[in-house]
Amino acid sequence: MMNDAIAAFYSGDGHLADMIAEALRGSGKDIAALKTNDLNVVDEFHIRGRNATLELAERMRLDDKSYVLDVGSGLGGPARTVAEVYGCRVTGIDLTPAFCEAAATLTEWVGLGDRVDFRELDATDLPFDDDEFAAAMTIHVAMNIPAKDKMYAEARRVVKPGGIFAVYDVLQGEGGEVLYPVPWAREPSISSLATPEEMEELLTAAGFRLLEAQDSTEASQRFFEAMTEHMKKTGKSPVLWRTFLGDEFPEMARNQVRNITERRIRTVTYICEA
Ligand SMILES: C[S@@+](CC[C@H](N)C(=O)[O-])C[C@H]1O[C@@H](n2cnc3c(N)ncnc32)[C@H](O)[C@@H]1O
């Protein structure tokens, strides 16, 4: 039931790929000549966008022979970025059918269909073999998942020993309860944030060795401040997340400025070794 509510939250109100194509055309893009970079305004659906994905990928020891899992792949931006930059193969899994379908269409638009694929699956119960992947990543996903122990145990099982599991997530800060709506939930019933202390415990208990923990909250604050400033000045958003988040998006962005400034949330990256 919770998974249905999560999928409904992210699915938007119509055929996603068509809505994204329309929004991209509206910002002057030619769908027939799209580059991966042109999609970043919509498909890197997390704080600090493509830059954050590139920072994470740099730590994942990837090359063109790597087979990588993206847990909670959304519209597939991070999966395509990693496949394009490192020449590797990536499988993305996500529980929202509308996102998986749109992710496949966007991948065809930019010609990466031979190296990137998406499957509709739950991060807490994966059908992959033990040690199937050289590395895995997850970006802004666990905040919808109460059973984080199961999610990380599955990641540990499918990444081969010595491989990297890179986690970039939104965590509960010390500044109080989250103000809703936010870009991952309209209200608290589908939101479940761990504190930094809990995250370290969870990742270690799943069997990972924690190599690095990096707090990016200040950079995240600047990201949302710049976004809301741009919206105030121009009346337009620099990202096209409204396509699926709907008309509440400006309020979500304003709440995120407060949530981050008041440290109700933090963003932290964990580089873990299986
Ligand atoms: C904020 S989006 C981030 C998408 C993508 N990682 C990105 O950074 O562009 C969160 C995603 O997590 C997915 N998700 C939430 N719970 C999940 C679960 N239990 N298993 C798989 N995916 C899940 C949602 O469907 C959504 O696509």
mmCIF file of C-alpha atoms and ligand atoms in Angstrom, residues 3 6 10 43-46 70-74 78 93-96 99 121-124 139-141 143-145 183, ligand 1:
data_model
loop_
_atom_site.group_PDB
_atom_site.id
_atom_site.type_symbol
_atom_site.label_atom_id
_atom_site.label_comp_id
_atom_site.label_asym_id
_atom_site.label_seq_id
_atom_site.Cartn_x
_atom_site.Cartn_y
_atom_site.Cartn_z
ATOM 1 C CA ASN A 3 4.523 1.518 -2.375
ATOM 2 C CA ILE A 6 4.835 6.428 -3.366
ATOM 3 C CA TYR A 10 5.838 10.475 -8.367
ATOM 4 C CA ASP A 43 16.029 13.700 -15.049
ATOM 5 C CA GLU A 44 18.655 14.386 -12.345
ATOM 6 C CA PHE A 45 15.944 14.512 -9.716
ATOM 7 C CA HIS A 46 17.925 15.269 -6.558
ATOM 8 C CA ASP A 70 21.229 2.288 -9.655
ATOM 9 C CA VAL A 71 18.784 1.719 -6.792
ATOM 10 C CA GLY A 72 15.710 3.961 -7.148
ATOM 11 C CA SER A 73 16.655 5.211 -10.611
ATOM 12 C CA GLY A 74 13.703 7.567 -11.183
ATOM 13 C CA PRO A 78 22.098 9.368 -12.913
ATOM 14 C CA ILE A 93 15.507 -0.273 -10.617
ATOM 15 C CA ASP A 94 12.549 1.747 -9.389
ATOM 16 C CA LEU A 95 9.122 0.962 -7.978
ATOM 17 C CA THR A 96 7.262 3.697 -9.883
ATOM 18 C CA PHE A 99 9.179 6.562 -14.043
ATOM 19 C CA LEU A 121 11.391 -3.459 -8.702
ATOM 20 C CA ASP A 122 11.404 -2.749 -4.970
ATOM 21 C CA ALA A 123 14.833 -1.865 -3.530
ATOM 22 C CA THR A 124 14.165 -4.066 -0.478
ATOM 23 C CA ILE A 139 20.538 8.901 -4.836
ATOM 24 C CA HIS A 140 17.697 10.408 -2.783
ATOM 25 C CA VAL A 141 15.667 7.201 -2.436
ATOM 26 C CA MET A 143 13.780 8.813 2.415
ATOM 27 C CA ASN A 144 10.758 6.906 1.027
ATOM 28 C CA ILE A 145 11.854 3.557 2.529
ATOM 29 C CA PRO A 183 9.840 16.859 -3.400
HETATM 30 C C1 LIG B 1 13.587 11.681 -5.555
HETATM 31 S S1 LIG B 1 13.485 10.329 -6.673
HETATM 32 C C2 LIG B 1 15.180 10.125 -7.130
HETATM 33 C C3 LIG B 1 15.365 9.429 -8.455
HETATM 34 C C4 LIG B 1 16.799 9.269 -8.945
HETATM 35 N N1 LIG B 1 17.604 8.500 -8.000
HETATM 36 C C5 LIG B 1 17.436 10.608 -9.197
HETATM 37 O O1 LIG B 1 18.274 11.029 -8.385
HETATM 38 O O2 LIG B 1 17.137 11.241 -10.226
HETATM 39 C C6 LIG B 1 13.140 8.950 -5.586
HETATM 40 C C7 LIG B 1 12.865 7.660 -6.338
HETATM 41 O O3 LIG B 1 12.864 6.561 -5.415
HETATM 42 C C8 LIG B 1 11.925 5.612 -5.878
HETATM 43 N N2 LIG B 1 11.598 4.697 -4.773
HETATM 44 C C9 LIG B 1 11.017 4.996 -3.592
HETATM 45 N N3 LIG B 1 10.888 3.878 -2.840
HETATM 46 C C10 LIG B 1 11.427 2.854 -3.563
HETATM 47 C C11 LIG B 1 11.590 1.451 -3.323
HETATM 48 N N4 LIG B 1 11.168 0.859 -2.197
HETATM 49 N N5 LIG B 1 12.181 0.716 -4.292
HETATM 50 C C12 LIG B 1 12.598 1.285 -5.463
HETATM 51 N N6 LIG B 1 12.463 2.605 -5.735
HETATM 52 C C13 LIG B 1 11.885 3.387 -4.803
HETATM 53 C C14 LIG B 1 10.771 6.476 -6.345
HETATM 54 O O4 LIG B 1 9.894 5.772 -7.194
HETATM 55 C C15 LIG B 1 11.529 7.611 -7.040
HETATM 56 O O5 LIG B 1 11.754 7.311 -8.388
#
